PDB file of C-alpha atoms in Angstrom:
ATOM      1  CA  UNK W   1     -12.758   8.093   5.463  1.00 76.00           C
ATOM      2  CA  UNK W   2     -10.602   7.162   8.267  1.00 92.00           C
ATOM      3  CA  UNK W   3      -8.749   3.854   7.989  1.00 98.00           C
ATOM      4  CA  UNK W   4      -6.741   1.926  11.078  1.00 98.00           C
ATOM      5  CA  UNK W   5      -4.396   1.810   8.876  1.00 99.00           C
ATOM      6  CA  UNK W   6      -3.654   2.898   5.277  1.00 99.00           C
ATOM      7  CA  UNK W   7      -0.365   1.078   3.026  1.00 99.00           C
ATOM      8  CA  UNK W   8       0.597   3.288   0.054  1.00 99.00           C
ATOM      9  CA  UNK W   9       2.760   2.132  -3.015  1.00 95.00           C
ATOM     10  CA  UNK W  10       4.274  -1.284  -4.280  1.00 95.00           C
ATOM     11  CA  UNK W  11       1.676  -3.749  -5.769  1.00 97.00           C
ATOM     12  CA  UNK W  12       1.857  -6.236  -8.637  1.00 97.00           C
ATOM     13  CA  UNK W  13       2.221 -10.341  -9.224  1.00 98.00           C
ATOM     14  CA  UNK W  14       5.342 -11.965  -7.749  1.00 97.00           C
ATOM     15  CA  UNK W  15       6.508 -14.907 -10.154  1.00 97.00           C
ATOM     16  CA  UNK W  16       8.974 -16.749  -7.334  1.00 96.00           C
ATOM     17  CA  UNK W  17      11.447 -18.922  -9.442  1.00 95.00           C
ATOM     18  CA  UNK W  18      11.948 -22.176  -6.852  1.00 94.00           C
ATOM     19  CA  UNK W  19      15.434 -23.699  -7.967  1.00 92.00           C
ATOM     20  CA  UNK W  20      16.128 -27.601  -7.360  1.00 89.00           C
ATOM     21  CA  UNK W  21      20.058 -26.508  -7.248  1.00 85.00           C
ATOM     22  CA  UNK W  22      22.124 -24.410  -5.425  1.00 84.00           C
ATOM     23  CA  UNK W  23      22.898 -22.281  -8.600  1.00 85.00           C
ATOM     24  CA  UNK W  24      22.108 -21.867 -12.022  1.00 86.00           C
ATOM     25  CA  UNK W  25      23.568 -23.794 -14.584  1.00 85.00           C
ATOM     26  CA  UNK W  26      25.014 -21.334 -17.162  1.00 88.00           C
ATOM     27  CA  UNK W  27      26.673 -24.527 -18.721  1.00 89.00           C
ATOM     28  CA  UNK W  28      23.372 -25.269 -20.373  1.00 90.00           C
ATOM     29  CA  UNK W  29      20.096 -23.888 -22.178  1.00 89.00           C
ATOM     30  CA  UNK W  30      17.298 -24.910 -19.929  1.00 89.00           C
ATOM     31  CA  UNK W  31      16.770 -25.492 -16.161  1.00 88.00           C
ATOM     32  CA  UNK W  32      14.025 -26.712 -14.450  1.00 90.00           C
ATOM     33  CA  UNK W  33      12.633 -25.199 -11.618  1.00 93.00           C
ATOM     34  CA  UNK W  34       8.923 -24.383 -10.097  1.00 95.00           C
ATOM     35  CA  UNK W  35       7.558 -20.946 -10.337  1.00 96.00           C
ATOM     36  CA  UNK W  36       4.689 -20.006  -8.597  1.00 97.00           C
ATOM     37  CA  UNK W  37       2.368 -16.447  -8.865  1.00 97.00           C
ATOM     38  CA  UNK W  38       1.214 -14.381  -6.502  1.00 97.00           C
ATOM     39  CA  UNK W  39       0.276 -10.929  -5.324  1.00 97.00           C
ATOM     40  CA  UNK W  40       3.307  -9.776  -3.916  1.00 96.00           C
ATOM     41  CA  UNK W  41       5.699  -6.490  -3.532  1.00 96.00           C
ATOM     42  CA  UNK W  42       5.561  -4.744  -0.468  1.00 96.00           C
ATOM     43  CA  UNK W  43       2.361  -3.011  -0.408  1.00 97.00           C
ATOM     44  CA  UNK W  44       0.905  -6.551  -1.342  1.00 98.00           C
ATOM     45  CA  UNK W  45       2.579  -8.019   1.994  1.00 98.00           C
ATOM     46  CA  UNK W  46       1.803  -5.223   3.778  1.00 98.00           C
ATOM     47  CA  UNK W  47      -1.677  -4.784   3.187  1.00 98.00           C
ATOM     48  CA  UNK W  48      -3.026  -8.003   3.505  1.00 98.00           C
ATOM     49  CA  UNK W  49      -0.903  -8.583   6.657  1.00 98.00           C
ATOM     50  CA  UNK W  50      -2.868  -5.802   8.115  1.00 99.00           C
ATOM     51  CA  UNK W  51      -6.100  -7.593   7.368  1.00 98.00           C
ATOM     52  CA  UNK W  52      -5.567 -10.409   8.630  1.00 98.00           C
ATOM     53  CA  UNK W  53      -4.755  -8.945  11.582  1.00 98.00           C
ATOM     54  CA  UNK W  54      -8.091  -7.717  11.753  1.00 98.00           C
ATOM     55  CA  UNK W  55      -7.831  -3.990  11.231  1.00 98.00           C
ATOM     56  CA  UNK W  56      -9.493  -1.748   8.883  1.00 98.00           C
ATOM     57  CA  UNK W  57      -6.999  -1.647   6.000  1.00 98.00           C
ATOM     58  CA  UNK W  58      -7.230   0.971   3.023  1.00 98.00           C
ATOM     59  CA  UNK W  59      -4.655   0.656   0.055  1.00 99.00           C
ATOM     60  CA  UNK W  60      -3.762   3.166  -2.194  1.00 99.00           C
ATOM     61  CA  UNK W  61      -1.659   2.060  -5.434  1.00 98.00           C
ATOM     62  CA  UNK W  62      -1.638   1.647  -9.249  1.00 98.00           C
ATOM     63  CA  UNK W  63      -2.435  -0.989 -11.120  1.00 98.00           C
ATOM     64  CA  UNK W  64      -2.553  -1.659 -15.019  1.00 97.00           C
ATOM     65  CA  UNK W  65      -6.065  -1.792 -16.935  1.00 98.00           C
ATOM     66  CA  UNK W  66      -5.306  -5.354 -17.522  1.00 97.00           C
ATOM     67  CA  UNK W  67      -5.521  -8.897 -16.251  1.00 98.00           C
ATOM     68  CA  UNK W  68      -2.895  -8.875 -13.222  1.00 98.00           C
ATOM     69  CA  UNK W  69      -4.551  -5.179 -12.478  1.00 98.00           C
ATOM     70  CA  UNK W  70      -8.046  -6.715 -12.349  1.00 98.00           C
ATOM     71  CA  UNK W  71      -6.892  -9.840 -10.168  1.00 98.00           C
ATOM     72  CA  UNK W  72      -5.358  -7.592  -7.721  1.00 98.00           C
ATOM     73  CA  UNK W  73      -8.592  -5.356  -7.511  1.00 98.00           C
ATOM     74  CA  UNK W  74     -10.664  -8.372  -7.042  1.00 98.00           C
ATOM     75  CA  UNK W  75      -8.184 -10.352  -4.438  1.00 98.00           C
ATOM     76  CA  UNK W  76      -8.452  -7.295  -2.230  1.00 98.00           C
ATOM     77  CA  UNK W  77     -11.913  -5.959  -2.349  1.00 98.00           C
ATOM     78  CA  UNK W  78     -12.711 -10.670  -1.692  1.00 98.00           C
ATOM     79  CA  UNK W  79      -9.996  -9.989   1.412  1.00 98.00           C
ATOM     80  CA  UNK W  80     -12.049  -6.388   2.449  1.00 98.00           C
ATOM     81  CA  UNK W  81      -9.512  -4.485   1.845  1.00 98.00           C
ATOM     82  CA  UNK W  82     -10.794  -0.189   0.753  1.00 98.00           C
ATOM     83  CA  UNK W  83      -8.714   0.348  -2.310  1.00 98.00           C
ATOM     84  CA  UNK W  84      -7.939   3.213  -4.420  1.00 98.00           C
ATOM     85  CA  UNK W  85      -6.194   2.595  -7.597  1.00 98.00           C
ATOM     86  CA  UNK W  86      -5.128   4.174 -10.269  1.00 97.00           C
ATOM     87  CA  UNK W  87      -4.323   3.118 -13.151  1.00 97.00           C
ATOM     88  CA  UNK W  88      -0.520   2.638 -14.798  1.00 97.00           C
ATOM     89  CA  UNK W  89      -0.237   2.882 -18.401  1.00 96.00           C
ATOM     90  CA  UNK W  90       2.481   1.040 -18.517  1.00 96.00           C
ATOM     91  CA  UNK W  91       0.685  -2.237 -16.732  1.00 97.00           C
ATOM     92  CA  UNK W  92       0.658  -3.924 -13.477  1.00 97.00           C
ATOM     93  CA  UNK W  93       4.101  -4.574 -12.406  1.00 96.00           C
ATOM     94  CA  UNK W  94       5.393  -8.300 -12.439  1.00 96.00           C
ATOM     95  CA  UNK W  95       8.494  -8.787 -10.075  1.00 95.00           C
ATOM     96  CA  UNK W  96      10.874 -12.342 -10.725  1.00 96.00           C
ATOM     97  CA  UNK W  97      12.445 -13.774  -7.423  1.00 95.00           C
ATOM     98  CA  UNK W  98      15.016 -16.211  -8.166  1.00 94.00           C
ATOM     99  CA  UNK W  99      14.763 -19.140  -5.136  1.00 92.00           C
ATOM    100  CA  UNK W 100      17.933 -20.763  -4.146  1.00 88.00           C
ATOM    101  CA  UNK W 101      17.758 -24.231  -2.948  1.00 81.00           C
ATOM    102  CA  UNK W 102      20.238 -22.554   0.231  1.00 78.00           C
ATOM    103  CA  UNK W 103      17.884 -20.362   1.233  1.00 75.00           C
ATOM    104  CA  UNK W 104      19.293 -17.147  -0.643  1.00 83.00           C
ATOM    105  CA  UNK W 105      17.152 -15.218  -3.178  1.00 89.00           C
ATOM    106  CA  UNK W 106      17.692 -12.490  -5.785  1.00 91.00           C
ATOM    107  CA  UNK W 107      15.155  -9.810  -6.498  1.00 91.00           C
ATOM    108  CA  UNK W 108      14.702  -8.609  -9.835  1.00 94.00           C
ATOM    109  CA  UNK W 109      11.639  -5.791  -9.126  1.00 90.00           C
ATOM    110  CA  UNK W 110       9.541  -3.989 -11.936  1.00 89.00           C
ATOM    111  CA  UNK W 111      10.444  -0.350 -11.813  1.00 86.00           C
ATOM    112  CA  UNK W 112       8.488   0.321 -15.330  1.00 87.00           C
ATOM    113  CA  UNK W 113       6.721   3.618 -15.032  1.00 84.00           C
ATOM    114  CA  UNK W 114       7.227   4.340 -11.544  1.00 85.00           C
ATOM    115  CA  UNK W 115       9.409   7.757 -12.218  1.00 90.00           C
ATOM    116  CA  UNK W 116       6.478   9.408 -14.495  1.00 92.00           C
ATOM    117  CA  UNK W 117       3.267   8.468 -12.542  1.00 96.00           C
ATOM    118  CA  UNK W 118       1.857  11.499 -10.632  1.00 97.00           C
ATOM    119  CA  UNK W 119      -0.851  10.901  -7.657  1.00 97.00           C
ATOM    120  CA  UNK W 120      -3.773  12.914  -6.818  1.00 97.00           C
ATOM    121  CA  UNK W 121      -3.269  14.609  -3.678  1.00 97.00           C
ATOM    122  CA  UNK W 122      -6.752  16.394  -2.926  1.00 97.00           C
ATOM    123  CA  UNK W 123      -8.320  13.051  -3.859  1.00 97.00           C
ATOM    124  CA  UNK W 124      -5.874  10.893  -1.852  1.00 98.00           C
ATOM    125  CA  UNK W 125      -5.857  13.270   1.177  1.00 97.00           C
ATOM    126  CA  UNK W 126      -9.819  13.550   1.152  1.00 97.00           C
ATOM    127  CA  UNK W 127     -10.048   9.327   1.154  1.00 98.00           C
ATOM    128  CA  UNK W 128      -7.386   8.866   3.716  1.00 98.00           C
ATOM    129  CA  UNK W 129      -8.985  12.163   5.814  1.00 96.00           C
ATOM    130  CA  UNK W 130      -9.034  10.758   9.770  1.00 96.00           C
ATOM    131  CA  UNK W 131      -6.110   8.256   9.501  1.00 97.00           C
ATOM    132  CA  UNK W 132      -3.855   7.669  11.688  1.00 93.00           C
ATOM    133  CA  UNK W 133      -1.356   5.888  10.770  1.00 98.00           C
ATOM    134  CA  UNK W 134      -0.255   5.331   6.944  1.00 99.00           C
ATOM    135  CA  UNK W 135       2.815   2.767   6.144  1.00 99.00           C
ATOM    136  CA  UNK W 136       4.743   3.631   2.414  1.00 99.00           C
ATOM    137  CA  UNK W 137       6.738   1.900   0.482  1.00 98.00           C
ATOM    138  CA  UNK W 138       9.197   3.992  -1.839  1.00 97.00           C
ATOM    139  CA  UNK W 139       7.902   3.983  -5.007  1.00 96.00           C
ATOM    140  CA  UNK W 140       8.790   7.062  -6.568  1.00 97.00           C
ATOM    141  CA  UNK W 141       5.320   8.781  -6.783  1.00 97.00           C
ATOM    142  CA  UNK W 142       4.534   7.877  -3.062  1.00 98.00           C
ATOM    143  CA  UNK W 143       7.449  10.994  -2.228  1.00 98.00           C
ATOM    144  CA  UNK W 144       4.647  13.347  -3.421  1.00 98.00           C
ATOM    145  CA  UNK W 145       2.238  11.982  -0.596  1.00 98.00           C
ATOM    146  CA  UNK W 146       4.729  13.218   2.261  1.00 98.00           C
ATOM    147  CA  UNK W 147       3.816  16.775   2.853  1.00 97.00           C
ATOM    148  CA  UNK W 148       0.041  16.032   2.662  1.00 96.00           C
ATOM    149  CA  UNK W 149       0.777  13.782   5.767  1.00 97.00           C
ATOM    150  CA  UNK W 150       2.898  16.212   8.032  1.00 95.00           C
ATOM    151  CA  UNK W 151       0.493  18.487   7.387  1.00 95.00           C
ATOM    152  CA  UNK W 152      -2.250  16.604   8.188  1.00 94.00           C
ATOM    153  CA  UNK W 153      -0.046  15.550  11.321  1.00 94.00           C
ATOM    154  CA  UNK W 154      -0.735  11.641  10.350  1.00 97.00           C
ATOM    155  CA  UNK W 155       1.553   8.867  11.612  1.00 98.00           C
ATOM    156  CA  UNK W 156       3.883   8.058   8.848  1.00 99.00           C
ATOM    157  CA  UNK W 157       6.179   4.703   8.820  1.00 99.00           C
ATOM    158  CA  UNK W 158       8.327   3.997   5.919  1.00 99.00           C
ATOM    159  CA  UNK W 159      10.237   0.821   5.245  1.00 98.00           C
ATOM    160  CA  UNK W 160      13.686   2.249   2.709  1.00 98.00           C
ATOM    161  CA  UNK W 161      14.224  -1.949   2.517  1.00 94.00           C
ATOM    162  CA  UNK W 162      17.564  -2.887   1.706  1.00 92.00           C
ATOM    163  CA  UNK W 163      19.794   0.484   1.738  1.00 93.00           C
ATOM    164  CA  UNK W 164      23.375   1.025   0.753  1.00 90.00           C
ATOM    165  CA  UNK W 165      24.235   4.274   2.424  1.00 91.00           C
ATOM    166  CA  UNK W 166      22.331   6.705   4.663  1.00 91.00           C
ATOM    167  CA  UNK W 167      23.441   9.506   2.022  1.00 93.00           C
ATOM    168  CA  UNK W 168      21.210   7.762  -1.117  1.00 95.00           C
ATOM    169  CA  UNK W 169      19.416  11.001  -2.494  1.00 96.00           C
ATOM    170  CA  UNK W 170      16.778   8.518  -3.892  1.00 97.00           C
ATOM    171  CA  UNK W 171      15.429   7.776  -0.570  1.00 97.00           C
ATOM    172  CA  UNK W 172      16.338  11.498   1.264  1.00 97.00           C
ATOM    173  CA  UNK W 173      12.535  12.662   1.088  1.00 98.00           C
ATOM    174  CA  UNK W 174      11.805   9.356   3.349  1.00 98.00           C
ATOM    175  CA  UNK W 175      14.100   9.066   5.412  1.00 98.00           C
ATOM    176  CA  UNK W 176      13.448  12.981   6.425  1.00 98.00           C
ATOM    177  CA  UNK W 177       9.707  12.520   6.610  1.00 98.00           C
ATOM    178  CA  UNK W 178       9.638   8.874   8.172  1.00 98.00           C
ATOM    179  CA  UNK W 179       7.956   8.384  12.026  1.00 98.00           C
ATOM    180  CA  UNK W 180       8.798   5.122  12.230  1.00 99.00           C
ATOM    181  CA  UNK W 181      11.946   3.996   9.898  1.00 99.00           C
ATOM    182  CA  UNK W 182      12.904  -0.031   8.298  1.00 99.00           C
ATOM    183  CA  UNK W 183      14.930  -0.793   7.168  1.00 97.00           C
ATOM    184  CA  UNK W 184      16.942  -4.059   5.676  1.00 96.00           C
ATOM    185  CA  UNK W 185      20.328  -4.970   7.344  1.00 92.00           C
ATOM    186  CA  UNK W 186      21.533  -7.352   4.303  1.00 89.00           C
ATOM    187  CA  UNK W 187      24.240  -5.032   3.119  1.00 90.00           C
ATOM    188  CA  UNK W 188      25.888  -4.249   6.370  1.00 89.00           C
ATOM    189  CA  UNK W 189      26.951  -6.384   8.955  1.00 90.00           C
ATOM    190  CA  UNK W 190      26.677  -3.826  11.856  1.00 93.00           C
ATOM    191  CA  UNK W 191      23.625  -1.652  11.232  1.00 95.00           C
ATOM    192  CA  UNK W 192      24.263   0.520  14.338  1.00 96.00           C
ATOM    193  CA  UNK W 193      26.242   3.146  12.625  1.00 95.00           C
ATOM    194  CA  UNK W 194      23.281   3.326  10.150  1.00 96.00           C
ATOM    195  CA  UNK W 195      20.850   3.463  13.080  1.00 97.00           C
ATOM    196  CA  UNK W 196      22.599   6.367  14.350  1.00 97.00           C
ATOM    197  CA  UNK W 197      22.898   8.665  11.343  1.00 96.00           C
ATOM    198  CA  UNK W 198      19.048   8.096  10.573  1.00 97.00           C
ATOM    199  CA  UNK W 199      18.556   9.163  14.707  1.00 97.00           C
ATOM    200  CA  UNK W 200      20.522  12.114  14.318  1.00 96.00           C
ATOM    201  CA  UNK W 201      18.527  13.727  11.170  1.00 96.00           C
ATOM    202  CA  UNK W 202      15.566  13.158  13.389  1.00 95.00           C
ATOM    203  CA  UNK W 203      16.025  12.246  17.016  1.00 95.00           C
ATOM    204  CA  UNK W 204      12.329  11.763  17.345  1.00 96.00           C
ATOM    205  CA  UNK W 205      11.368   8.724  15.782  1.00 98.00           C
ATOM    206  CA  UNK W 206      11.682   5.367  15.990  1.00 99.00           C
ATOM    207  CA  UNK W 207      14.244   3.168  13.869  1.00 99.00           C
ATOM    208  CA  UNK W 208      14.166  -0.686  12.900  1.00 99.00           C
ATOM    209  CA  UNK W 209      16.449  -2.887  11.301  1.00 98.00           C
ATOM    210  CA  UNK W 210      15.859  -5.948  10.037  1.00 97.00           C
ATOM    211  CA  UNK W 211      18.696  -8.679  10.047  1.00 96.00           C
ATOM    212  CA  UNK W 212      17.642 -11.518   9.082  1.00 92.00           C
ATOM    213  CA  UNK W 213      18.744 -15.025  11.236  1.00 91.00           C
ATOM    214  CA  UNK W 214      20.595 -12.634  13.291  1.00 95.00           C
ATOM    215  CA  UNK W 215      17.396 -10.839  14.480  1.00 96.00           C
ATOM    216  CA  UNK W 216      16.418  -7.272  14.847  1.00 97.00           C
ATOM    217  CA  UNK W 217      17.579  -3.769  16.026  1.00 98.00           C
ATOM    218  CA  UNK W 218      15.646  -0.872  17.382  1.00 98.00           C
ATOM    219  CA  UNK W 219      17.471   2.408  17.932  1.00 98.00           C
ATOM    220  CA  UNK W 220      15.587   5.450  19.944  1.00 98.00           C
ATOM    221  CA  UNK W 221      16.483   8.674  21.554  1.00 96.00           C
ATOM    222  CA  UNK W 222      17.758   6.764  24.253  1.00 96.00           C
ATOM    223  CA  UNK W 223      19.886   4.255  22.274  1.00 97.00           C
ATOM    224  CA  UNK W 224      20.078   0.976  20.415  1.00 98.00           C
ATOM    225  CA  UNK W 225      18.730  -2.061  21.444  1.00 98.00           C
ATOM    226  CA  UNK W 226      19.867  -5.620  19.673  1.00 98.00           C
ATOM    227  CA  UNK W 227      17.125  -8.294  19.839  1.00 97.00           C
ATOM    228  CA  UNK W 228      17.385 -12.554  18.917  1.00 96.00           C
ATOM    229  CA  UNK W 229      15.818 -13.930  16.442  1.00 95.00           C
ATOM    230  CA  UNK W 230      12.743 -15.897  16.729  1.00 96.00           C
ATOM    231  CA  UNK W 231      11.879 -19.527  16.173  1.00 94.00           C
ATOM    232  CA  UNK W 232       9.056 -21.197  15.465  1.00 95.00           C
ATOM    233  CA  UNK W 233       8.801 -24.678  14.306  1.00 93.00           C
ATOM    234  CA  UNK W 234       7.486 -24.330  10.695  1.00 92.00           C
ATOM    235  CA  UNK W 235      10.525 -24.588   8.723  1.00 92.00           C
ATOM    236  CA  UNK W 236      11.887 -21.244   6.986  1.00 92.00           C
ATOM    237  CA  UNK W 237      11.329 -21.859   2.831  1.00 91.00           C
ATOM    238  CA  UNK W 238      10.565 -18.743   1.704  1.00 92.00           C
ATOM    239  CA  UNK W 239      12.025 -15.407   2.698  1.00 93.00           C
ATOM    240  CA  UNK W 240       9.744 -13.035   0.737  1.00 94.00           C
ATOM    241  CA  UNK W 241       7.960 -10.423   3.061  1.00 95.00           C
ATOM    242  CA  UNK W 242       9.526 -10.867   6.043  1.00 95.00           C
ATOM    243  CA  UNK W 243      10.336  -7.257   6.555  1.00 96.00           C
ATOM    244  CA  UNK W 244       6.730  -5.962   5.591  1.00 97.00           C
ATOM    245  CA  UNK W 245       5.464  -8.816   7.987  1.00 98.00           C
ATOM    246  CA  UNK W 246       8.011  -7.657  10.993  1.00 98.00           C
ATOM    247  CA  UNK W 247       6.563  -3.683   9.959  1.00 99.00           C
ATOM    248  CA  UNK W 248       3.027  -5.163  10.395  1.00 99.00           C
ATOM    249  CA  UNK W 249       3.528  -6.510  13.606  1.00 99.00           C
ATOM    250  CA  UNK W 250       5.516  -3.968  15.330  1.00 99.00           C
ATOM    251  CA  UNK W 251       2.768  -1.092  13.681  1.00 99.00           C
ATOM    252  CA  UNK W 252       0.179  -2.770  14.603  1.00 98.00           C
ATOM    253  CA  UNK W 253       1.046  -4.035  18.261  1.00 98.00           C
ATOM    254  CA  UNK W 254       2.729  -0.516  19.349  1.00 99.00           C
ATOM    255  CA  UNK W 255       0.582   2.136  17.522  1.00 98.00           C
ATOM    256  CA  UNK W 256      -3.052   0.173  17.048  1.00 98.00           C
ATOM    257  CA  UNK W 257      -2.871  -2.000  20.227  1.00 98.00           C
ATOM    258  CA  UNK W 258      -0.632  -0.090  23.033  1.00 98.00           C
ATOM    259  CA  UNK W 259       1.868  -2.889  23.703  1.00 98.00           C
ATOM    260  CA  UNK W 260       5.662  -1.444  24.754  1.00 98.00           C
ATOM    261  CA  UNK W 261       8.497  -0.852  22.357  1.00 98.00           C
ATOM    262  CA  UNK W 262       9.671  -4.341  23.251  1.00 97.00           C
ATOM    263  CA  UNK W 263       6.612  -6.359  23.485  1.00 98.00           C
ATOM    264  CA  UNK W 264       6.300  -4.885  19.813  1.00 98.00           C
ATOM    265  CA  UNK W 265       9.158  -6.113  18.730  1.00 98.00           C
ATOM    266  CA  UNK W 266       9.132  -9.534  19.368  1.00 98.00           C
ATOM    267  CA  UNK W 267       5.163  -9.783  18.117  1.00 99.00           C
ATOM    268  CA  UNK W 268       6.780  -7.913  14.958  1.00 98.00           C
ATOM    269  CA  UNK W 269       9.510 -10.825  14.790  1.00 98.00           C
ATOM    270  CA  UNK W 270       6.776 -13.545  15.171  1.00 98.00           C
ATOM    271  CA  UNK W 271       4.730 -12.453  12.301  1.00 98.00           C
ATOM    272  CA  UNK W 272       8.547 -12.006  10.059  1.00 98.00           C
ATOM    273  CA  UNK W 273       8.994 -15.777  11.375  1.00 97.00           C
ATOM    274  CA  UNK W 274       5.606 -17.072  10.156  1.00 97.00           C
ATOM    275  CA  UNK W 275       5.208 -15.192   6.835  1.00 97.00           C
ATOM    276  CA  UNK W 276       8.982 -17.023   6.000  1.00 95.00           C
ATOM    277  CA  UNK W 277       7.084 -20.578   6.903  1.00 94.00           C
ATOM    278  CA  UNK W 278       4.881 -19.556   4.034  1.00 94.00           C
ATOM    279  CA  UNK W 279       5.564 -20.461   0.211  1.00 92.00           C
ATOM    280  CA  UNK W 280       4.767 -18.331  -2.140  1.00 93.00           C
ATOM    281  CA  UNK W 281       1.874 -15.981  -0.584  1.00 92.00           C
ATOM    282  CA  UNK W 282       0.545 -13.046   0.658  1.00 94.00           C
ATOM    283  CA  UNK W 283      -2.793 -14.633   1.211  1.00 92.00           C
ATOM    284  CA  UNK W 284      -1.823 -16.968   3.995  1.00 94.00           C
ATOM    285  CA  UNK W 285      -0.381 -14.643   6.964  1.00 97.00           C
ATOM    286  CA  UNK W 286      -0.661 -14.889  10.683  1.00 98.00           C
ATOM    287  CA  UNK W 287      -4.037 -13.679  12.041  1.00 98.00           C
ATOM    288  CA  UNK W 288      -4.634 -12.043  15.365  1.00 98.00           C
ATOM    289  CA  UNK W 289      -5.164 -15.295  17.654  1.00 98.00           C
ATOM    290  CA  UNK W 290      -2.147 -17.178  16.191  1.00 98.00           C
ATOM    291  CA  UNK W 291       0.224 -14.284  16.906  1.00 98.00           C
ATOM    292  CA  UNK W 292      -1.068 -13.610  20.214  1.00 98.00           C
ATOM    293  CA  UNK W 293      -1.420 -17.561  21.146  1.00 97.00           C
ATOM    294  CA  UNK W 294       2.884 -17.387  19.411  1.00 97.00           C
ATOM    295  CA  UNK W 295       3.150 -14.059  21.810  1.00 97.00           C
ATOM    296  CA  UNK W 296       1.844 -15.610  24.494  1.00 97.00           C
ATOM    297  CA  UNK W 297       4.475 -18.425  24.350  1.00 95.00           C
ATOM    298  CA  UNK W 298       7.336 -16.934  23.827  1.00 92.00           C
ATOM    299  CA  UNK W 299       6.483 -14.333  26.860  1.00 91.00           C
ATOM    300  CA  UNK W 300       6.240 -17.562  29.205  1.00 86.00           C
ATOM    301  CA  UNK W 301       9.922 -18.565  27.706  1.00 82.00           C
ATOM    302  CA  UNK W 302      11.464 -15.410  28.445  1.00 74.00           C
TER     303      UNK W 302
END
């Protein structure tokens, strides 16, 4: 079936960990914070960012043969959202963010039985069969997926997240295969030399970095481009899928909807700025008329 769009890999419930302080208090046994639940991970963001954008969404992932697996199924096929799941022996994955009352967060993420699960690739490529466009995460068994899609000639975007060298073998297979490349800028304060390395193993794609409050980088065939970040006036309180909401708009606007490399951009960086006004959810993103009405605005500005 041929999807707008189709988002392949990370799923599972998000338990965000809200502190009141600034740290945690080793000093003692217990510490109080508020912890909230969610359908999160990347493919969670990234699929239901899709949606409520308004396009037809299929996502293809594993879940457990258990409560979290069945609450997932459910939460998507309520959202219309096409899924195909299979299932994970080992169980749904549950990720722990730890919330900083400074803004920062730490990630702990659920890698339990991503290294042994093994897709089916006639069944996969006869469900996705007409798709354009298909956005991965890098779970381990999503590597498999890549030939199936340059043969097929599809559209592939991958986001490699938060990096440490342009040389890590785990994420060679992506990097090499990846149309459209994200990545996170929160371990180097000048991604350009990153930028370039990922241009020259393929000079043909297109390559964003996401960096945070300072804003956002696109690098091309024709160079690197360096672009503010964005403001809205919800307050920032929640950091949590701001890079699979900045991959959602830029997809979306450039590949779905025809808008420039630029325009893209900044309606990428508007949906990144509104996901980070939300706590604690992948239910609540920006639909189609608020991010064009936010587009619109910011247009008149510049």
């Amino acid at each position: 079936m041929a999807f707008d769009v189709a988002v392949i890999g990370a799923i599972g419930i998000d338990t965000n960990v809200y502190l009141y302080t600034d740290e945690v208090d080793f000093s003692v046994e217990a510490n109080f914070s508020q912890n909230l639940d969610y359908i999160g991970q990347a493919g969670g963001y990234s699929c239901r960012g899709f949606k409520k954008l308004g396009y037809n969404v299929a996502f293809v992932g594993y879940v457990g043969d258990d409560y979290s697996g069945r609450y997932i199924r459910e939460s998507l096929e309520k959202d219309g959202i096409d899924t195909y799941f299979g299932i994970d022996p080992e169980g749904t994955k549950r990720s722990v963010n730890i919330m900083y009352g400074d803004g920062r967060r730490k990630n702990f993420y659920d890698g339990k039985g991503s290294m042994q699960l093994r897709p089916d690739l006639l069944a996969i490529g006869e469900y996705l069969a007409g798709t354009r466009l298909v956005h991965i995460n890098i779970v381990n068994w999503t590597r498999y997926l890549l030939p199936l899609f340059k043969k097929e000639n599809t559209l592939v975007s991958v986001d490699i997240q938060d990096v440490v060298s342009a040389d890590d073998p785990y994420r060679q297979d992506y990097i090499k295969a990846a149309d459209v490349l994200f990545f996170s800028a929160v371990n180097f304060p000048d991604p350009a030399p990153l930028i370039e390395r990922f241009m020259e193993i393929r000079s043909d794609r297109i390559v964003i970095c996401g960096m945070g409050k300072r804003g956002c980088a696109l690098g091309t065939k024709t160079g690197i481009s360096y672009y503010r970040a964005v403001e809205l006036e919800e307050p920032v309180i929640d950091t949590n899928g701001a890079g699979d909401s900045l991959a959602v708009g830029f997809l979306s606007s450039h590949f779905l909807q025809g808008f420039s490399l630029e325009e893209s951009i900044l309606r990428g960086q508007i949906a990144a700025r509104y996901c980070c006004s939300r706590k604690a959810t992948s239910s609540d993103l920006i639909t189609r008329e608020l991010l064009d009405r936010y587009y619109i605005e910011k247009r008149k500005l510049e």
